[in-house]
Every structure is written in C-alpha cells, then in structure tokens.
Amino acid sequence: MRMPQVVRQPGLPQRVTIYEVGPRDGLQNESTILPVGVKAEFVSRLVDAGLQAIEVTSFVRPSWVPQLADAEELIKAVDLGAVPRMPVLVPNRRGLERALEAGVREIAIFGSATETFAKRNLNSSLDDQFDMFEPVVAEALGAGLRVRAYLSMSFGDPWEGDVPVEQVVSVGRRLLRLGCSELSLGDTIGVGTPGQVAAVIGGFLGSGVDVGELAVHFHDTFGQALSNALTALRLGVTTFDASAGGLGGCPYAESATGNLATEDLVWQLSGLGIETGVDLESLVATTIWMSDKLGKRPESRVATVLS
Ligand code: MG
C-alpha cells in the first residue's frame, strides 16, 4: 500500500496514542443499528490493525441510544485484555454498576464545558454535573479503574456560540481534580481552528495541567481536524481521539459531520515518522469493511484514495 514519505520534524514525540472511538462515538451516531457480531468483529479488526486504545461501547440507558443497546453482550464478545486500554463510556452510577459487572478496567465520563449542553445532554447545570460525576469517579477509582473525562463543547457550542477559554480550563480542571487521569478536549461540533486549539491547550498548560493529561477530540465539520491535531501535537499532546472511517457525528449538534478519521491521522503521523502501532493497510481494510456494513461510502480521504 502507498505510504507517505517520512520527513521528521524536530520537537515532535516519537510515538503517540490513537484513542479509537469508532465502536462507541462512531456507531452511536450512525443511523444503522448493527448486529452485535459485526460490532465485535469491528473491535477485533481494530485490535488486529494495531490500535492500542479502543472505546468499545457505552453503558447509557439502552432506550436512549438504541445503537448501543447491546453493550453487555458486546463486552462479553470482545477480549477486554487484547490491548492496553479498552474503556467504556459511563453516563451515571447505574452505568458504572453495569461496567463493573461486565469487568471493564477503564471508564470514560462525558462532561460539558457549557451550561446549555449540560442542560440538554445531562439534564443538569454546569455545576450540578459534578454532583453526578463525583460519586461515579470515586467509586470507579476505588474499584481500581482508570477514568478518562471528555469535555464536550470545548471549542464552541451550537447554542451559546464561542466558549471562553477560561471557562473550558476551569471546568476541565475540575474534572481532573475528581481523579480523572485523562481529559479529552472535544470539539463536538467541529468549529475549532488552530489558533483556538493553541489558546485552549495553552490555557490548561498555563494553569499547571500536565500536557500528558490532555487528549484532543476533533471533528472535521469545517475541514480543520487534521490542522487542529497537528497544532496539538506541536504543543506536546500525545493522545488523539479518532474514528475509523470518520464514523459518527453528534446527535446534539446537527451540523456536525464525523470525527477525525483514524486513517487520515495515521497518514499524517506516518509522514512525520511518528509511531502509532497502527498498520494503515489493515485499518483501511477495516474502514471499507465497516462502510459496507453500514451501506455507505467511507468518508475519509485516505480510505477513498486507497480503496
Ligand atoms: Mg466525536
């Protein structure tokens, strides 16, 4: 398979982690509901492609997200020890109970940087979301689990518009203080641009947050996802959320197109000589296979060119 010429740039990390969100964030936002066997095969193909962190599903109430209603069944069908990280999203205490019962070793919680999204997504206020997270994170940590936190609307909100950097940093730091070991800054509607990414990440670093605690989650709505990822990379971020084939969007932000496509990110990182552990050919084959199951064409540039 064709690969980019490798030209390294000084100051960049040798290796980064791609946090694959296709099975959860991707499939959650696709209208087609797939059989559990297909999802399990998706996860195992991603493992075979070399992804080291794969968010498998969500223990949200099944009636809320019918696409992921088979979470327990799926967890049973995948090998949770196949890669270092195989987290599940947990929206509340009930979700945590289900996750613990299923034997997962890492959970992710989903916070909001804005008042309006907290209200719409969590039916909570910006402050009150912490009352919900606090016991969940404490119990998860007590059980020896690792906890990642998403901070959605970190770069803009469809109802509120611009979100002040200070607000994003303040809410994000509160999530870290709960005991979360990773904070994923989400450009949920894909409106961020590189200067803004630099400002938000700079805000966190300036407030004493270690860059190793930050991950970034970009959407390609306005074609900025890779530029934003490169900006974060240059600032020292080493964990990047991405979705095979660019699957998914956001049900609360109708304008949002898919996540940054994993294969597009891998192409860029490969050209920079940065290791990800991912085999591009195997990943592209997985994307094409999954697109076929969903009855659509792959959205990513790399899969379109290389298929
Ligand atoms: Mg997303």
mmCIF file of C-alpha atoms and ligand atoms in Angstrom:
data_model
loop_
_atom_site.group_PDB
_atom_site.id
_atom_site.type_symbol
_atom_site.label_atom_id
_atom_site.label_comp_id
_atom_site.label_asym_id
_atom_site.label_seq_id
_atom_site.Cartn_x
_atom_site.Cartn_y
_atom_site.Cartn_z
ATOM 1 C CA MET A 1 0.000 0.000 0.000
ATOM 2 C CA ARG A 2 1.154 3.507 -0.769
ATOM 3 C CA MET A 3 2.605 5.324 2.246
ATOM 4 C CA PRO A 4 3.757 8.918 2.690
ATOM 5 C CA GLN A 5 7.435 9.805 2.504
ATOM 6 C CA VAL A 6 8.788 10.100 6.042
ATOM 7 C CA VAL A 7 10.160 13.537 6.897
ATOM 8 C CA ARG A 8 10.622 14.133 10.612
ATOM 9 C CA GLN A 9 10.300 17.490 12.283
ATOM 10 C CA PRO A 10 12.218 18.455 15.378
ATOM 11 C CA GLY A 11 10.415 18.675 18.682
ATOM 12 C CA LEU A 12 7.689 16.169 17.947
ATOM 13 C CA PRO A 13 7.126 12.995 20.002
ATOM 14 C CA GLN A 14 8.418 9.662 18.699
ATOM 15 C CA ARG A 15 5.206 7.900 19.496
ATOM 16 C CA VAL A 16 1.585 8.863 20.157
ATOM 17 C CA THR A 17 -1.551 7.026 21.252
ATOM 18 C CA ILE A 18 -4.555 6.978 18.990
ATOM 19 C CA TYR A 19 -7.686 6.551 21.073
ATOM 20 C CA GLU A 20 -10.134 4.865 18.714
ATOM 21 C CA VAL A 21 -13.739 5.939 19.252
ATOM 22 C CA GLY A 22 -15.359 4.288 16.210
ATOM 23 C CA PRO A 23 -17.228 1.492 18.021
ATOM 24 C CA ARG A 24 -18.756 3.923 20.545
ATOM 25 C CA ASP A 25 -18.809 7.548 19.338
ATOM 26 C CA GLY A 26 -18.867 6.417 15.709
ATOM 27 C CA LEU A 27 -21.608 3.794 15.762
ATOM 28 C CA GLN A 28 -23.670 5.691 18.344
ATOM 29 C CA ASN A 29 -24.198 8.394 15.756
ATOM 30 C CA GLU A 30 -24.822 6.232 12.709
ATOM 31 C CA SER A 31 -28.467 5.582 11.874
ATOM 32 C CA THR A 32 -27.909 1.908 11.026
ATOM 33 C CA ILE A 33 -28.097 -0.432 14.012
ATOM 34 C CA LEU A 34 -25.600 -3.247 13.530
ATOM 35 C CA PRO A 35 -25.790 -6.793 14.927
ATOM 36 C CA VAL A 36 -23.580 -7.411 17.945
ATOM 37 C CA GLY A 37 -21.435 -9.866 15.993
ATOM 38 C CA VAL A 38 -20.496 -7.182 13.480
ATOM 39 C CA LYS A 39 -19.538 -4.796 16.295
ATOM 40 C CA ALA A 40 -17.409 -7.464 17.952
ATOM 41 C CA GLU A 41 -15.679 -8.119 14.645
ATOM 42 C CA PHE A 42 -15.130 -4.363 14.224
ATOM 43 C CA VAL A 43 -13.373 -4.226 17.600
ATOM 44 C CA SER A 44 -11.273 -7.270 16.838
ATOM 45 C CA ARG A 45 -10.290 -5.875 13.428
ATOM 46 C CA LEU A 46 -9.224 -2.621 15.130
ATOM 47 C CA VAL A 47 -7.150 -4.648 17.586
ATOM 48 C CA ASP A 48 -5.549 -6.512 14.679
ATOM 49 C CA ALA A 49 -4.856 -3.186 12.936
ATOM 50 C CA GLY A 50 -2.744 -2.188 15.930
ATOM 51 C CA LEU A 51 -4.923 0.285 17.811
ATOM 52 C CA GLN A 52 -3.880 0.317 21.474
ATOM 53 C CA ALA A 53 -6.864 2.142 22.974
ATOM 54 C CA ILE A 54 -10.389 1.352 21.801
ATOM 55 C CA GLU A 55 -13.554 2.724 23.385
ATOM 56 C CA VAL A 56 -15.883 -0.217 22.938
ATOM 57 C CA THR A 57 -19.384 0.941 23.848
ATOM 58 C CA SER A 58 -21.484 2.937 26.288
ATOM 59 C CA PHE A 59 -23.466 1.834 29.318
ATOM 60 C CA VAL A 60 -26.034 4.509 28.648
ATOM 61 C CA ARG A 61 -29.687 3.566 29.165
ATOM 62 C CA PRO A 62 -30.476 1.337 26.124
ATOM 63 C CA SER A 63 -33.629 3.266 25.204
ATOM 64 C CA TRP A 64 -31.583 6.481 24.881
ATOM 65 C CA VAL A 65 -29.072 5.109 22.422
ATOM 66 C CA PRO A 66 -30.571 2.080 20.650
ATOM 67 C CA GLN A 67 -27.404 1.747 18.539
ATOM 68 C CA LEU A 68 -25.516 0.665 21.678
ATOM 69 C CA ALA A 69 -28.312 -1.209 23.469
ATOM 70 C CA ASP A 70 -26.299 -4.444 23.311
ATOM 71 C CA ALA A 71 -23.407 -3.172 25.480
ATOM 72 C CA GLU A 72 -23.291 -6.176 27.843
ATOM 73 C CA GLU A 73 -23.476 -8.656 25.011
ATOM 74 C CA LEU A 74 -20.733 -6.853 23.112
ATOM 75 C CA ILE A 75 -18.421 -6.713 26.115
ATOM 76 C CA LYS A 76 -18.817 -10.464 26.525
ATOM 77 C CA ALA A 77 -17.913 -10.958 22.869
ATOM 78 C CA VAL A 78 -14.674 -8.946 22.922
ATOM 79 C CA ASP A 79 -11.359 -9.695 24.597
ATOM 80 C CA LEU A 80 -11.011 -6.828 27.084
ATOM 81 C CA GLY A 81 -7.364 -7.683 27.640
ATOM 82 C CA ALA A 82 -6.410 -7.635 23.949
ATOM 83 C CA VAL A 83 -4.970 -4.111 24.118
ATOM 84 C CA PRO A 84 -3.789 -1.874 26.992
ATOM 85 C CA ARG A 85 -6.934 0.242 27.047
ATOM 86 C CA MET A 86 -10.496 -0.831 26.296
ATOM 87 C CA PRO A 87 -12.734 1.665 28.075
ATOM 88 C CA VAL A 88 -16.497 2.086 28.003
ATOM 89 C CA LEU A 89 -18.494 5.280 28.399
ATOM 90 C CA VAL A 90 -20.448 5.517 31.644
ATOM 91 C CA PRO A 91 -23.077 8.253 31.994
ATOM 92 C CA ASN A 92 -24.056 7.725 35.621
ATOM 93 C CA ARG A 93 -23.923 5.448 38.646
ATOM 94 C CA ARG A 94 -26.142 2.798 37.090
ATOM 95 C CA GLY A 95 -23.815 2.755 34.089
ATOM 96 C CA LEU A 96 -20.843 2.263 36.397
ATOM 97 C CA GLU A 97 -22.531 -0.680 38.094
ATOM 98 C CA ARG A 98 -23.065 -2.289 34.705
ATOM 99 C CA ALA A 99 -19.459 -1.584 33.736
ATOM 100 C CA LEU A 100 -18.098 -3.112 36.939
ATOM 101 C CA GLU A 101 -20.283 -6.156 36.481
ATOM 102 C CA ALA A 102 -19.004 -6.535 32.934
ATOM 103 C CA GLY A 103 -15.412 -6.448 34.156
ATOM 104 C CA VAL A 104 -14.148 -3.367 32.315
ATOM 105 C CA ARG A 105 -10.913 -1.798 33.588
ATOM 106 C CA GLU A 106 -11.428 1.768 32.376
ATOM 107 C CA ILE A 107 -14.405 4.073 32.054
ATOM 108 C CA ALA A 108 -14.970 7.421 30.395
ATOM 109 C CA ILE A 109 -17.344 10.084 31.671
ATOM 110 C CA PHE A 110 -18.847 12.776 29.464
ATOM 111 C CA GLY A 111 -18.838 16.324 30.823
ATOM 112 C CA SER A 112 -19.883 19.596 29.268
ATOM 113 C CA ALA A 113 -17.951 22.859 29.114
ATOM 114 C CA THR A 114 -21.152 24.842 28.644
ATOM 115 C CA GLU A 115 -24.353 25.433 30.567
ATOM 116 C CA THR A 116 -26.655 24.778 27.614
ATOM 117 C CA PHE A 117 -25.102 21.464 26.608
ATOM 118 C CA ALA A 118 -25.032 20.303 30.230
ATOM 119 C CA LYS A 119 -28.764 21.027 30.343
ATOM 120 C CA ARG A 120 -29.535 19.357 27.011
ATOM 121 C CA ASN A 121 -27.256 16.336 27.279
ATOM 122 C CA LEU A 122 -27.161 15.665 31.004
ATOM 123 C CA ASN A 123 -30.302 17.482 32.139
ATOM 124 C CA SER A 124 -28.098 19.210 34.669
ATOM 125 C CA SER A 125 -26.460 22.557 35.219
ATOM 126 C CA LEU A 126 -22.759 23.108 34.591
ATOM 127 C CA ASP A 127 -22.108 22.941 38.332
ATOM 128 C CA ASP A 128 -24.543 20.156 39.115
ATOM 129 C CA GLN A 129 -22.923 17.780 36.612
ATOM 130 C CA PHE A 130 -20.143 17.407 39.181
ATOM 131 C CA ASP A 131 -22.586 16.108 41.790
ATOM 132 C CA MET A 132 -23.329 13.335 39.327
ATOM 133 C CA PHE A 133 -19.692 12.631 38.390
ATOM 134 C CA GLU A 134 -18.160 12.778 41.847
ATOM 135 C CA PRO A 135 -19.551 9.503 43.258
ATOM 136 C CA VAL A 136 -19.100 7.716 39.937
ATOM 137 C CA VAL A 137 -15.428 8.644 39.671
ATOM 138 C CA ALA A 138 -14.783 7.973 43.367
ATOM 139 C CA GLU A 139 -16.352 4.534 43.155
ATOM 140 C CA ALA A 140 -14.549 3.704 39.902
ATOM 141 C CA LEU A 141 -11.184 4.736 41.338
ATOM 142 C CA GLY A 142 -11.951 2.760 44.487
ATOM 143 C CA ALA A 143 -12.513 -0.301 42.322
ATOM 144 C CA GLY A 144 -9.124 0.267 40.682
ATOM 145 C CA LEU A 145 -10.471 1.539 37.381
ATOM 146 C CA ARG A 146 -8.863 4.193 35.255
ATOM 147 C CA VAL A 147 -11.125 7.160 34.458
ATOM 148 C CA ARG A 148 -10.992 9.395 31.389
ATOM 149 C CA ALA A 149 -13.150 12.515 31.154
ATOM 150 C CA TYR A 150 -14.499 14.075 27.994
ATOM 151 C CA LEU A 151 -15.049 17.800 27.982
ATOM 152 C CA SER A 152 -17.519 18.451 25.199
ATOM 153 C CA MET A 153 -18.050 21.851 23.536
ATOM 154 C CA SER A 154 -14.502 22.902 24.424
ATOM 155 C CA PHE A 155 -14.168 24.893 21.199
ATOM 156 C CA GLY A 156 -17.682 26.189 20.590
ATOM 157 C CA ASP A 157 -21.294 25.423 21.394
ATOM 158 C CA PRO A 158 -24.163 25.370 18.866
ATOM 159 C CA TRP A 159 -26.445 27.308 21.206
ATOM 160 C CA GLU A 160 -24.018 29.573 23.055
ATOM 161 C CA GLY A 161 -21.505 30.170 20.258
ATOM 162 C CA ASP A 162 -17.987 30.943 21.439
ATOM 163 C CA VAL A 163 -16.931 29.395 24.723
ATOM 164 C CA PRO A 164 -14.413 31.397 26.786
ATOM 165 C CA VAL A 165 -11.060 29.646 27.227
ATOM 166 C CA GLU A 166 -11.124 30.378 30.981
ATOM 167 C CA GLN A 167 -14.432 28.538 31.284
ATOM 168 C CA VAL A 168 -13.119 25.487 29.404
ATOM 169 C CA VAL A 169 -9.993 25.405 31.564
ATOM 170 C CA SER A 170 -11.932 25.857 34.771
ATOM 171 C CA VAL A 171 -14.435 23.050 34.043
ATOM 172 C CA GLY A 172 -11.680 20.791 32.695
ATOM 173 C CA ARG A 173 -9.541 21.222 35.787
ATOM 174 C CA ARG A 174 -12.492 20.348 37.984
ATOM 175 C CA LEU A 175 -12.859 17.077 36.077
ATOM 176 C CA LEU A 176 -9.163 16.309 36.559
ATOM 177 C CA ARG A 177 -9.404 17.137 40.257
ATOM 178 C CA LEU A 178 -12.079 14.455 40.626
ATOM 179 C CA GLY A 179 -9.313 11.976 39.875
ATOM 180 C CA CYS A 180 -9.648 11.518 36.121
ATOM 181 C CA SER A 181 -6.290 10.690 34.599
ATOM 182 C CA GLU A 182 -7.040 11.999 31.125
ATOM 183 C CA LEU A 183 -9.086 14.916 29.851
ATOM 184 C CA SER A 184 -10.246 14.749 26.254
ATOM 185 C CA LEU A 185 -10.974 18.212 24.899
ATOM 186 C CA GLY A 186 -13.862 17.800 22.497
ATOM 187 C CA ASP A 187 -14.580 19.985 19.513
ATOM 188 C CA THR A 188 -18.030 18.437 19.490
ATOM 189 C CA ILE A 189 -19.349 20.477 16.553
ATOM 190 C CA GLY A 190 -16.047 20.833 14.719
ATOM 191 C CA VAL A 191 -15.799 24.636 14.690
ATOM 192 C CA GLY A 192 -12.308 24.991 16.203
ATOM 193 C CA THR A 193 -9.310 26.351 14.311
ATOM 194 C CA PRO A 194 -5.592 26.015 15.115
ATOM 195 C CA GLY A 195 -5.169 29.345 16.923
ATOM 196 C CA GLN A 196 -8.041 28.454 19.191
ATOM 197 C CA VAL A 197 -6.621 24.992 19.832
ATOM 198 C CA ALA A 198 -3.335 26.617 20.834
ATOM 199 C CA ALA A 199 -5.194 29.023 23.134
ATOM 200 C CA VAL A 200 -7.200 26.308 24.890
ATOM 201 C CA ILE A 201 -4.252 23.942 25.332
ATOM 202 C CA GLY A 202 -2.086 26.905 26.385
ATOM 203 C CA GLY A 203 -4.743 27.803 28.953
ATOM 204 C CA PHE A 204 -4.509 24.355 30.518
ATOM 205 C CA LEU A 205 -0.710 24.270 30.487
ATOM 206 C CA GLY A 206 -0.584 27.796 31.954
ATOM 207 C CA SER A 207 -2.821 26.678 34.814
ATOM 208 C CA GLY A 208 -0.470 23.851 35.757
ATOM 209 C CA VAL A 209 -2.069 20.921 33.927
ATOM 210 C CA ASP A 210 0.487 18.459 32.573
ATOM 211 C CA VAL A 211 0.255 18.031 28.806
ATOM 212 C CA GLY A 212 0.278 14.260 29.338
ATOM 213 C CA GLU A 213 -3.149 14.570 30.965
ATOM 214 C CA LEU A 214 -4.675 16.073 27.824
ATOM 215 C CA ALA A 215 -6.190 14.364 24.801
ATOM 216 C CA VAL A 216 -7.922 16.026 21.862
ATOM 217 C CA HIS A 217 -11.118 15.037 20.082
ATOM 218 C CA PHE A 218 -11.690 16.825 16.803
ATOM 219 C CA HIS A 219 -14.482 16.756 14.255
ATOM 220 C CA ASP A 220 -13.917 17.624 10.615
ATOM 221 C CA THR A 221 -17.060 19.705 10.041
ATOM 222 C CA PHE A 222 -15.123 22.623 8.562
ATOM 223 C CA GLY A 223 -12.114 20.615 7.386
ATOM 224 C CA GLN A 224 -9.920 21.655 10.311
ATOM 225 C CA ALA A 225 -9.494 18.391 12.200
ATOM 226 C CA LEU A 226 -6.011 17.497 10.932
ATOM 227 C CA SER A 227 -4.707 21.061 11.265
ATOM 228 C CA ASN A 228 -6.038 21.134 14.787
ATOM 229 C CA ALA A 229 -4.446 17.772 15.560
ATOM 230 C CA LEU A 230 -1.082 18.956 14.230
ATOM 231 C CA THR A 231 -1.348 22.080 16.380
ATOM 232 C CA ALA A 232 -1.987 19.953 19.466
ATOM 233 C CA LEU A 233 0.867 17.619 18.518
ATOM 234 C CA ARG A 234 3.281 20.553 18.300
ATOM 235 C CA LEU A 235 2.183 21.648 21.778
ATOM 236 C CA GLY A 236 3.087 18.245 23.204
ATOM 237 C CA VAL A 237 -0.244 16.408 23.197
ATOM 238 C CA THR A 238 0.301 12.673 22.636
ATOM 239 C CA THR A 239 -3.232 11.239 22.798
ATOM 240 C CA PHE A 240 -5.550 11.751 19.848
ATOM 241 C CA ASP A 241 -9.140 10.604 19.563
ATOM 242 C CA ALA A 242 -10.114 9.400 16.112
ATOM 243 C CA SER A 243 -12.736 7.195 14.490
ATOM 244 C CA ALA A 244 -12.088 4.649 11.758
ATOM 245 C CA GLY A 245 -13.636 5.946 8.566
ATOM 246 C CA GLY A 246 -14.583 9.199 10.301
ATOM 247 C CA LEU A 247 -17.703 7.441 11.602
ATOM 248 C CA GLY A 248 -20.096 9.359 13.791
ATOM 249 C CA GLY A 249 -21.177 12.903 14.398
ATOM 250 C CA CYS A 250 -23.048 14.347 17.314
ATOM 251 C CA PRO A 251 -26.781 13.885 17.846
ATOM 252 C CA TYR A 252 -26.979 17.188 19.702
ATOM 253 C CA ALA A 253 -25.225 19.202 17.027
ATOM 254 C CA GLU A 254 -26.931 18.605 13.725
ATOM 255 C CA SER A 255 -24.286 20.381 11.690
ATOM 256 C CA ALA A 256 -21.530 18.116 12.959
ATOM 257 C CA THR A 257 -20.054 15.713 10.462
ATOM 258 C CA GLY A 258 -17.859 12.844 11.507
ATOM 259 C CA ASN A 259 -14.944 12.526 13.841
ATOM 260 C CA LEU A 260 -11.402 12.940 12.607
ATOM 261 C CA ALA A 261 -10.804 9.757 10.586
ATOM 262 C CA THR A 262 -8.224 7.457 12.140
ATOM 263 C CA GLU A 263 -6.610 6.604 8.804
ATOM 264 C CA ASP A 264 -6.231 10.287 7.856
ATOM 265 C CA LEU A 265 -4.470 10.898 11.177
ATOM 266 C CA VAL A 266 -2.283 7.818 10.744
ATOM 267 C CA TRP A 267 -1.231 9.009 7.277
ATOM 268 C CA GLN A 268 -0.121 12.368 8.684
ATOM 269 C CA LEU A 269 1.680 10.861 11.672
ATOM 270 C CA SER A 270 3.375 8.261 9.471
ATOM 271 C CA GLY A 271 4.690 11.040 7.227
ATOM 272 C CA LEU A 272 6.143 12.722 10.308
ATOM 273 C CA GLY A 273 7.823 9.461 11.322
ATOM 274 C CA ILE A 274 5.714 9.217 14.490
ATOM 275 C CA GLU A 275 4.854 5.696 15.625
ATOM 276 C CA THR A 276 1.249 4.779 16.350
ATOM 277 C CA GLY A 277 1.473 0.989 16.145
ATOM 278 C CA VAL A 278 -1.272 1.090 13.518
ATOM 279 C CA ASP A 279 -0.991 -0.765 10.247
ATOM 280 C CA LEU A 280 -2.570 1.540 7.679
ATOM 281 C CA GLU A 281 -3.462 -1.163 5.192
ATOM 282 C CA SER A 282 -5.289 -3.201 7.799
ATOM 283 C CA LEU A 283 -7.061 -0.103 9.127
ATOM 284 C CA VAL A 284 -8.228 0.973 5.664
ATOM 285 C CA ALA A 285 -9.494 -2.546 5.010
ATOM 286 C CA THR A 286 -11.442 -2.330 8.280
ATOM 287 C CA THR A 287 -12.941 1.021 7.336
ATOM 288 C CA ILE A 288 -14.031 -0.287 3.943
ATOM 289 C CA TRP A 289 -15.498 -3.403 5.547
ATOM 290 C CA MET A 290 -17.422 -1.291 8.106
ATOM 291 C CA SER A 291 -18.646 1.187 5.477
ATOM 292 C CA ASP A 292 -20.022 -1.759 3.560
ATOM 293 C CA LYS A 293 -21.869 -2.996 6.671
ATOM 294 C CA LEU A 294 -23.345 0.487 7.122
ATOM 295 C CA GLY A 295 -24.239 0.703 3.448
ATOM 296 C CA LYS A 296 -22.272 3.873 2.817
ATOM 297 C CA ARG A 297 -19.056 5.070 1.281
ATOM 298 C CA PRO A 298 -16.092 5.734 3.571
ATOM 299 C CA GLU A 299 -15.892 9.406 4.496
ATOM 300 C CA SER A 300 -12.153 9.624 4.984
ATOM 301 C CA ARG A 301 -9.789 10.868 2.302
ATOM 302 C CA VAL A 302 -7.263 8.106 2.877
ATOM 303 C CA ALA A 303 -9.805 5.277 2.592
ATOM 304 C CA THR A 304 -11.276 6.912 -0.504
ATOM 305 C CA VAL A 305 -7.887 7.143 -2.211
ATOM 306 C CA LEU A 306 -6.513 3.807 -1.093
ATOM 307 C CA SER A 307 -9.600 1.636 -1.536
HETATM 308 MG MG MG B 1 -16.860 12.691 18.418
#
